[in-house]
Structures are given as C-alpha cells and as structure tokens.
PDB file of C-alpha atoms and ligand atoms in Angstrom:
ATOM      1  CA  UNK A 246     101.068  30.380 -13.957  1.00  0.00           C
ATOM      2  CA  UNK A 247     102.148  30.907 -10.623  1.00  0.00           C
ATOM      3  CA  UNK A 248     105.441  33.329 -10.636  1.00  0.00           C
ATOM      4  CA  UNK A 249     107.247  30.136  -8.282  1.00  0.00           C
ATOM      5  CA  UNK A 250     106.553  27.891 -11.274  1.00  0.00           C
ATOM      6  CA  UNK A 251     107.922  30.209 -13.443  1.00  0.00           C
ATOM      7  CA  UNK A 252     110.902  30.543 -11.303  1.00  0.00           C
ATOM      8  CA  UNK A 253     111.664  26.766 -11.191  1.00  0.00           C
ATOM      9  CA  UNK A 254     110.759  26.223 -14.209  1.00  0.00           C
ATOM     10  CA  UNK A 255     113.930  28.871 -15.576  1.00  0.00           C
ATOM     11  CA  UNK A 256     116.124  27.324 -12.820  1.00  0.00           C
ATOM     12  CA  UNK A 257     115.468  24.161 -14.558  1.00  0.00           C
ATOM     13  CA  UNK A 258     116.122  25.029 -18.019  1.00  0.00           C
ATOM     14  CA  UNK A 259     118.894  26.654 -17.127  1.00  0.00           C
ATOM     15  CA  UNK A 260     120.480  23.731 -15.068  1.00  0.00           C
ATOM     16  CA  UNK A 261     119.983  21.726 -17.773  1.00  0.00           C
ATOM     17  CA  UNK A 262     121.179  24.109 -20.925  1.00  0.00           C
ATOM     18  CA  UNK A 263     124.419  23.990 -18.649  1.00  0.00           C
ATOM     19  CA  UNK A 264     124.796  20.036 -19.011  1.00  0.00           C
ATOM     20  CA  UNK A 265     124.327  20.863 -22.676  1.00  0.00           C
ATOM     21  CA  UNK A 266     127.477  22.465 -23.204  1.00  0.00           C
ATOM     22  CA  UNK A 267     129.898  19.716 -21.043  1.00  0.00           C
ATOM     23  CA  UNK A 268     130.233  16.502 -23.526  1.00  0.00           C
ATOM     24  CA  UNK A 269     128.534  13.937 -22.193  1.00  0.00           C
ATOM     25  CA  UNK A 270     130.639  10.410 -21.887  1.00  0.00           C
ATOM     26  CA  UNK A 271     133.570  12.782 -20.940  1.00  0.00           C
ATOM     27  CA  UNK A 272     135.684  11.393 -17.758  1.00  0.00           C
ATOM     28  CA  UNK A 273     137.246  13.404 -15.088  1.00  0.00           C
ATOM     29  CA  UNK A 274     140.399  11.764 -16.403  1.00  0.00           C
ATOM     30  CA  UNK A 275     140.131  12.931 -19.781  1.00  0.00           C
ATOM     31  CA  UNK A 276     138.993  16.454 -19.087  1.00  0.00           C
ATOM     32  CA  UNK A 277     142.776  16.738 -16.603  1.00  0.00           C
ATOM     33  CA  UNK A 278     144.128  15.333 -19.509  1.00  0.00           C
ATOM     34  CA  UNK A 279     143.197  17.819 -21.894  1.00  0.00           C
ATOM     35  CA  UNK A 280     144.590  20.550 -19.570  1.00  0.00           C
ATOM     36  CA  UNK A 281     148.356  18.736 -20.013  1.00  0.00           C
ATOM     37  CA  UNK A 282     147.834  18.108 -23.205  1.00  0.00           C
ATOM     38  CA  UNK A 283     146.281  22.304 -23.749  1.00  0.00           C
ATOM     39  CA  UNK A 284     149.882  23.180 -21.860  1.00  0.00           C
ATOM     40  CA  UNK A 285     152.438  20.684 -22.885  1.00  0.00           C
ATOM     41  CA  UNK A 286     151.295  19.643 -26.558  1.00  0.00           C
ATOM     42  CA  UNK A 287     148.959  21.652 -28.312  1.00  0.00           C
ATOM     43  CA  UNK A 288     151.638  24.661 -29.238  1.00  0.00           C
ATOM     44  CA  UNK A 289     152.610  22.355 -31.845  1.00  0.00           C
ATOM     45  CA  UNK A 290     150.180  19.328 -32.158  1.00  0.00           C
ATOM     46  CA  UNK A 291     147.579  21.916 -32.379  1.00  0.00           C
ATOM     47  CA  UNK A 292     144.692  22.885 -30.069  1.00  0.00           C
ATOM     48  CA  UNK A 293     142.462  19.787 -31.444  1.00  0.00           C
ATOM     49  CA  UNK A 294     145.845  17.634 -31.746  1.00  0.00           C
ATOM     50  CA  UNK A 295     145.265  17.677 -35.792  1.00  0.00           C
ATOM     51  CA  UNK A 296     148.477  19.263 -35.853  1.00  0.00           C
ATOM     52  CA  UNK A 297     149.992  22.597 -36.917  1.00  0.00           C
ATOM     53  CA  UNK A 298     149.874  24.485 -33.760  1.00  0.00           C
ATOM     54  CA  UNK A 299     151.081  27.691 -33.859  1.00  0.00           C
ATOM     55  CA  UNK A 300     154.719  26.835 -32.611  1.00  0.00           C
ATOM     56  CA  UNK A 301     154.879  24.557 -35.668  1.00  0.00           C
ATOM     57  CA  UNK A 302     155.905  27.207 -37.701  1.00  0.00           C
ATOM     58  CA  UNK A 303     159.027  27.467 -37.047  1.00  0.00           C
ATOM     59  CA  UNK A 304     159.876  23.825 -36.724  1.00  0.00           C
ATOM     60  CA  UNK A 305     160.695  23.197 -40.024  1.00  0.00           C
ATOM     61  CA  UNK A 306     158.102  19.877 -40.218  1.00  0.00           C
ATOM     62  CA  UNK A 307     154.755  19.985 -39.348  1.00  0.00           C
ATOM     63  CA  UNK A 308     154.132  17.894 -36.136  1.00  0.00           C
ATOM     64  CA  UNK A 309     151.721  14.670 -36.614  1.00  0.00           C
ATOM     65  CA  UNK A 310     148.032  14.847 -36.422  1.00  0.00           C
ATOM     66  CA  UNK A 311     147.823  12.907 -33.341  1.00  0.00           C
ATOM     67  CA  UNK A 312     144.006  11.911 -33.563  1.00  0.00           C
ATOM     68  CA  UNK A 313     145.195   9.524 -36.491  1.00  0.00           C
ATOM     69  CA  UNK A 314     146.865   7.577 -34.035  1.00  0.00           C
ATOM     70  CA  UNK A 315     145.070   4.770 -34.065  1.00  0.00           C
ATOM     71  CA  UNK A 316     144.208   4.472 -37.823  1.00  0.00           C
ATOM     72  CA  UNK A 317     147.533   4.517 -38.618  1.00  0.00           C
ATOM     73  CA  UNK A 318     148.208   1.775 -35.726  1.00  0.00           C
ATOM     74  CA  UNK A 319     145.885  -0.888 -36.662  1.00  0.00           C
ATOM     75  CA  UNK A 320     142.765   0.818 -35.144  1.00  0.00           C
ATOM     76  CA  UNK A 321     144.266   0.436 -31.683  1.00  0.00           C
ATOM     77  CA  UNK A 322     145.404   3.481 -29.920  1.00  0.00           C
ATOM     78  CA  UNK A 323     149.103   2.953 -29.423  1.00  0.00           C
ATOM     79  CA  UNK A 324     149.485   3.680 -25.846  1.00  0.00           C
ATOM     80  CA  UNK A 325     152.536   2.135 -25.191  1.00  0.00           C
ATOM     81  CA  UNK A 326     154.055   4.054 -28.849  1.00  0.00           C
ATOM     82  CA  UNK A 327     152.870   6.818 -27.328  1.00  0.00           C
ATOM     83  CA  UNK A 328     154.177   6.533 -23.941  1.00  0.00           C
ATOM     84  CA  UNK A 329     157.425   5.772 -24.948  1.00  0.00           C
ATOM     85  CA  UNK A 330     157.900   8.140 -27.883  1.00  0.00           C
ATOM     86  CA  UNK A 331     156.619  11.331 -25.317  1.00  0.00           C
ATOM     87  CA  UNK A 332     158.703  10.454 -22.956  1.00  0.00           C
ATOM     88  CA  UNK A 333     161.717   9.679 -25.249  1.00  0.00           C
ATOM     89  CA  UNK A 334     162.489   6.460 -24.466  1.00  0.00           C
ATOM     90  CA  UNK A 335     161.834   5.160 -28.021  1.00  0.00           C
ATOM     91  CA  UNK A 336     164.602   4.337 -30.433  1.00  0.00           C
ATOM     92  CA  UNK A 337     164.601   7.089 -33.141  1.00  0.00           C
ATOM     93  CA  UNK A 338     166.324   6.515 -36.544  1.00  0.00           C
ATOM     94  CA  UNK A 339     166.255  10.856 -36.474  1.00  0.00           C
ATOM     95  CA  UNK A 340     167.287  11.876 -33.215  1.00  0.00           C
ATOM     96  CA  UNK A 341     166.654  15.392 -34.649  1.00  0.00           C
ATOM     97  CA  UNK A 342     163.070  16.028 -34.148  1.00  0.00           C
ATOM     98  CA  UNK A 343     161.927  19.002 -32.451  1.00  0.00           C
ATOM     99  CA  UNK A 344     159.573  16.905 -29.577  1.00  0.00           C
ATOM    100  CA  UNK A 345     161.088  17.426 -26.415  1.00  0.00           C
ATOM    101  CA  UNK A 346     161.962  14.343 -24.502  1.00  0.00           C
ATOM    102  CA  UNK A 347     159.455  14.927 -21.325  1.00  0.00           C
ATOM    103  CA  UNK A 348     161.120  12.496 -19.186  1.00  0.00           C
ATOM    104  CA  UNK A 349     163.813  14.895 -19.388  1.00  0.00           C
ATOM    105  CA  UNK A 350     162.102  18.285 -19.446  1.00  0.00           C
ATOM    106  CA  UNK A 351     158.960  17.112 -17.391  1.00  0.00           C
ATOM    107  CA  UNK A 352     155.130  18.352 -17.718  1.00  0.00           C
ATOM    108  CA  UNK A 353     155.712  21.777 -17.031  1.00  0.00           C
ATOM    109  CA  UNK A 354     152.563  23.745 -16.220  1.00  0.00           C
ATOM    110  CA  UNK A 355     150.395  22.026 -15.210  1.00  0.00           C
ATOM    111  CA  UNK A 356     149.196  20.029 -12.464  1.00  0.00           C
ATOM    112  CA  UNK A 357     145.728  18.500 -11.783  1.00  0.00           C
ATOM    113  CA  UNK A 358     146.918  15.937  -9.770  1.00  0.00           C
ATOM    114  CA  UNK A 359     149.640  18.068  -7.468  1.00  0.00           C
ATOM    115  CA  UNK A 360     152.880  17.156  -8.985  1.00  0.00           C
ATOM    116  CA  UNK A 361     155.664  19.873  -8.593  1.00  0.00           C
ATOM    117  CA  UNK A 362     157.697  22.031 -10.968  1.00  0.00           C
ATOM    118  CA  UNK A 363     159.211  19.939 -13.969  1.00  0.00           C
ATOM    119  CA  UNK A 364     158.120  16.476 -12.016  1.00  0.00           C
ATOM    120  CA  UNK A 365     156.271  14.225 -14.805  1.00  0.00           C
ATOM    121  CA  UNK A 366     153.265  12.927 -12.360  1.00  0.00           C
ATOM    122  CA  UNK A 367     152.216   9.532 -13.567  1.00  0.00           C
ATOM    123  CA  UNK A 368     148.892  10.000 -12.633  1.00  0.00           C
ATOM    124  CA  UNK A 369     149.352  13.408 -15.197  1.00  0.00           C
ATOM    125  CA  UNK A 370     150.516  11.433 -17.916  1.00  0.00           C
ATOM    126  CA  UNK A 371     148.376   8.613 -17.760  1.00  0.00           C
ATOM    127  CA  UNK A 372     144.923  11.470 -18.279  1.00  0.00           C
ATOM    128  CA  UNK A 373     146.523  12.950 -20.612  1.00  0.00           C
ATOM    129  CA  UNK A 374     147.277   9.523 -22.501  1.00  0.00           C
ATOM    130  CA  UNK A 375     143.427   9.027 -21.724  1.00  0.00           C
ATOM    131  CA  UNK A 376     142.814  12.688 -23.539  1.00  0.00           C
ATOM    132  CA  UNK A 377     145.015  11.772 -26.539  1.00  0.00           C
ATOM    133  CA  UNK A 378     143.127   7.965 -26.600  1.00  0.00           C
ATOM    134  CA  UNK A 379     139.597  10.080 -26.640  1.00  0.00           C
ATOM    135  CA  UNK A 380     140.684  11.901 -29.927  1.00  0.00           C
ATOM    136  CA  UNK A 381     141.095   9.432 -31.926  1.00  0.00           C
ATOM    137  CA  UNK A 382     138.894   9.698 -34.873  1.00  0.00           C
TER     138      UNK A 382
HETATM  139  C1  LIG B 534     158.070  21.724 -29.810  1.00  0.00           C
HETATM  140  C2  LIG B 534     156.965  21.094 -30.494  1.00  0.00           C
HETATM  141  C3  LIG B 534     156.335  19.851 -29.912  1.00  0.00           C
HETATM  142  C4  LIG B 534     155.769  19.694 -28.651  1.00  0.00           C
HETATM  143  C5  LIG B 534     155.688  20.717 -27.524  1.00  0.00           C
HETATM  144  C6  LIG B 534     155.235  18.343 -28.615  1.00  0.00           C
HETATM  145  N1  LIG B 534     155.494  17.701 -29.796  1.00  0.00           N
HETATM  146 FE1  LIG B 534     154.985  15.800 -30.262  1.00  0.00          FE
HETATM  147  N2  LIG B 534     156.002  15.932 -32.029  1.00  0.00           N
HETATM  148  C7  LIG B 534     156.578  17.084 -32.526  1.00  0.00           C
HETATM  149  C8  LIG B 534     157.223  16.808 -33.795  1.00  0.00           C
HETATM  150  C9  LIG B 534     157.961  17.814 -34.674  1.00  0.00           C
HETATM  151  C10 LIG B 534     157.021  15.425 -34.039  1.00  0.00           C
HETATM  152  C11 LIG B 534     157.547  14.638 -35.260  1.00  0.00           C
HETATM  153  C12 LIG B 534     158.530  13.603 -34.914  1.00  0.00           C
HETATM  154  C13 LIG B 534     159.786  14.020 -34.164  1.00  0.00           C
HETATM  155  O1  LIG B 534     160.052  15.168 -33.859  1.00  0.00           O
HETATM  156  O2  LIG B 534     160.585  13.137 -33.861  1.00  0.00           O
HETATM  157  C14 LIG B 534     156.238  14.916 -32.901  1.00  0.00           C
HETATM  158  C15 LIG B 534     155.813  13.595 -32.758  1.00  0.00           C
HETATM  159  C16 LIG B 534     154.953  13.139 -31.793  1.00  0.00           C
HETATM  160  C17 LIG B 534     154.412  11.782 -31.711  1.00  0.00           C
HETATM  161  C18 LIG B 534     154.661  10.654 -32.695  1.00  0.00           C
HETATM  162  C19 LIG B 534     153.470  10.655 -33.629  1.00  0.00           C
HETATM  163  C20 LIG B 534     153.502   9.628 -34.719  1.00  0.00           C
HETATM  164  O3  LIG B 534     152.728   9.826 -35.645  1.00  0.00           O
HETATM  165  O4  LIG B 534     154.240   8.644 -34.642  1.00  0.00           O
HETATM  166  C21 LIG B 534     153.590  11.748 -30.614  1.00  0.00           C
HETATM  167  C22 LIG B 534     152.771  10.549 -30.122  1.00  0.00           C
HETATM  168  C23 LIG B 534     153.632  13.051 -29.999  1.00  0.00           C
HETATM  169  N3  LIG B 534     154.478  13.871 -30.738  1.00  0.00           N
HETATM  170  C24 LIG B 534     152.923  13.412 -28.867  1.00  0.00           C
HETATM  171  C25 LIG B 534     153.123  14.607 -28.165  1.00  0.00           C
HETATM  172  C26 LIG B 534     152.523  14.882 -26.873  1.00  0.00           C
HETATM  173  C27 LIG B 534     151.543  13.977 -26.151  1.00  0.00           C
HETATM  174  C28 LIG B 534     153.024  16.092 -26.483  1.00  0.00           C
HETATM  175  C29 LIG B 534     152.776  16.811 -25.155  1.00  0.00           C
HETATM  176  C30 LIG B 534     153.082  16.068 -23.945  1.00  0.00           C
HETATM  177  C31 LIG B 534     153.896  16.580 -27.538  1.00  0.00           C
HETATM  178  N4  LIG B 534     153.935  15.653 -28.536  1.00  0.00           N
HETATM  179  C32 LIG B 534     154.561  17.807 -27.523  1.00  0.00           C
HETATM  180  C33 LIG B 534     156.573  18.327 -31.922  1.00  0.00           C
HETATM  181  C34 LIG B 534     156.148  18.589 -30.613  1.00  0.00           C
END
C-alpha cells in the first residue's frame, strides 16, 4: 500500500474516532450550558444533576435529582418551574432551603456568552436551561 494511503488513511480514522467521543445531537447551546450548570449547580445537584454533589453534604437535605424533572412534571420539562425557582422568584412555603437565589447572587464563573462578574446573562441561563432540558431521563 502506498505509505500516502497509509497516511490518509490514519488521518482519517483518527478524524473520525474524534467525532466518536463528542455526543452526537448535542447543540452548541447545550454544551455552554453544561459549563454553567458544571460551575453554578453541580456542587450540589451533582456532576450528572442526579443529585448529591459533594457540597450536599453539609446541607442537611440532599438536593433534587434534577434529570427527574420532567417525570415528576407531567413528562414536560418545567422550564418556566425551573426558571423561576433558580432564580428565586417562586413562592416557597420553606424559605429555608439552601439554593441560592441567582437573581440575587448571579452566575458566577462562568461566561460563554461574555456576561461580567455576578451579571446573570440571559443568553447564560437560557443554555443552561437547554442543558438541564437535555437531562431529562
Ligand atoms: C448550595 C447548593 C445548591 C446549589 C449551588 C444549587 N442548588 Fe438547586 N437546590 C438545592 C437544594 C437544597 C434544593 C431543595 C429545595 C430548596 O432548597 O428549596 C434545590 C432545588 C432545586 C430545584 C427544584 C427542584 C424540584 O424538584 O422542584 C431546581 C430546579 C434547582 N435546584 C436547580 C438548580 C440549578 C439550575 C442550579 C445552578 C444554577 C442550582 N440548583 C444550584 C441546592 C443547590
């Protein structure tokens, strides 16, 4: 086999091996969505969002698997629920919990789409609402 073959042939495999390991059917959205969620959420909701991160610990209550969403919603992911409940504009019977109220605290770390320090960037929140929608089991 020629050795140019050979070469193109590798360069191809390994082009392709390298699609292999990105999901397929995953939007640019979603993927600056995870990073949010990776910085603001996942300490307690858990790196998979099954809950029991390791910051849960010491919460006292074990944060909500938040890929059941949708189950326990009638199927539908909740985005408005969830909107309002992150941001802390729901009505809480317990105004104890331990979720911080992000409208007041803001996304914190990080950025994708350029906001500034403590600023909660709708175009943020929206991917990572997009993430949290793409979990759902
Ligand atoms: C400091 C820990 C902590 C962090 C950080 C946190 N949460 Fe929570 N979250 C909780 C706890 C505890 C609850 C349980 C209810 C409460 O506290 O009122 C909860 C409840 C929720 C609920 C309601 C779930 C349900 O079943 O009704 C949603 C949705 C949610 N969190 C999403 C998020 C998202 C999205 C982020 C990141 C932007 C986040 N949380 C960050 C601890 C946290």
């Amino acid at each position: 086999m020629p050795i140019r073959t050979i070469i193109t042939s590798a360069l191809c495999l390994a082009v392709l091996s390298g699609c292999a390991n990105a999901p397929f059917g995953q939007s640019a959205e979603v993927k600056r969505g995870q990073l949010v969620y990776a910085k603001e959420c996942s300490q307690c909701h858990g790196a998979t969002g099954d809950g029991g991160g390791p910051a849960s610990l010491g919460l006292g209550m074990t944060p909500p698997n938040l890929t059941t969403l949708a189950q326990r919603y009638d199927g539908v992911f909740p985005r408005e629920y969830v909107r309002r409940f992150v941001m802390g504009l729901s009505e809480k019977d317990d105004t104890s919990g331990a979720m911080p109220e992000f409208a007041k605290v803001g996304l914190r770390h990080v950025y994708p789409n350029g906001g500034a320090d403590g600023e909660v960037l709708e175009a943020d929140f929206e991917d990572m609402l997009d993430y949290l929608e793409s979990i759902q089991q």
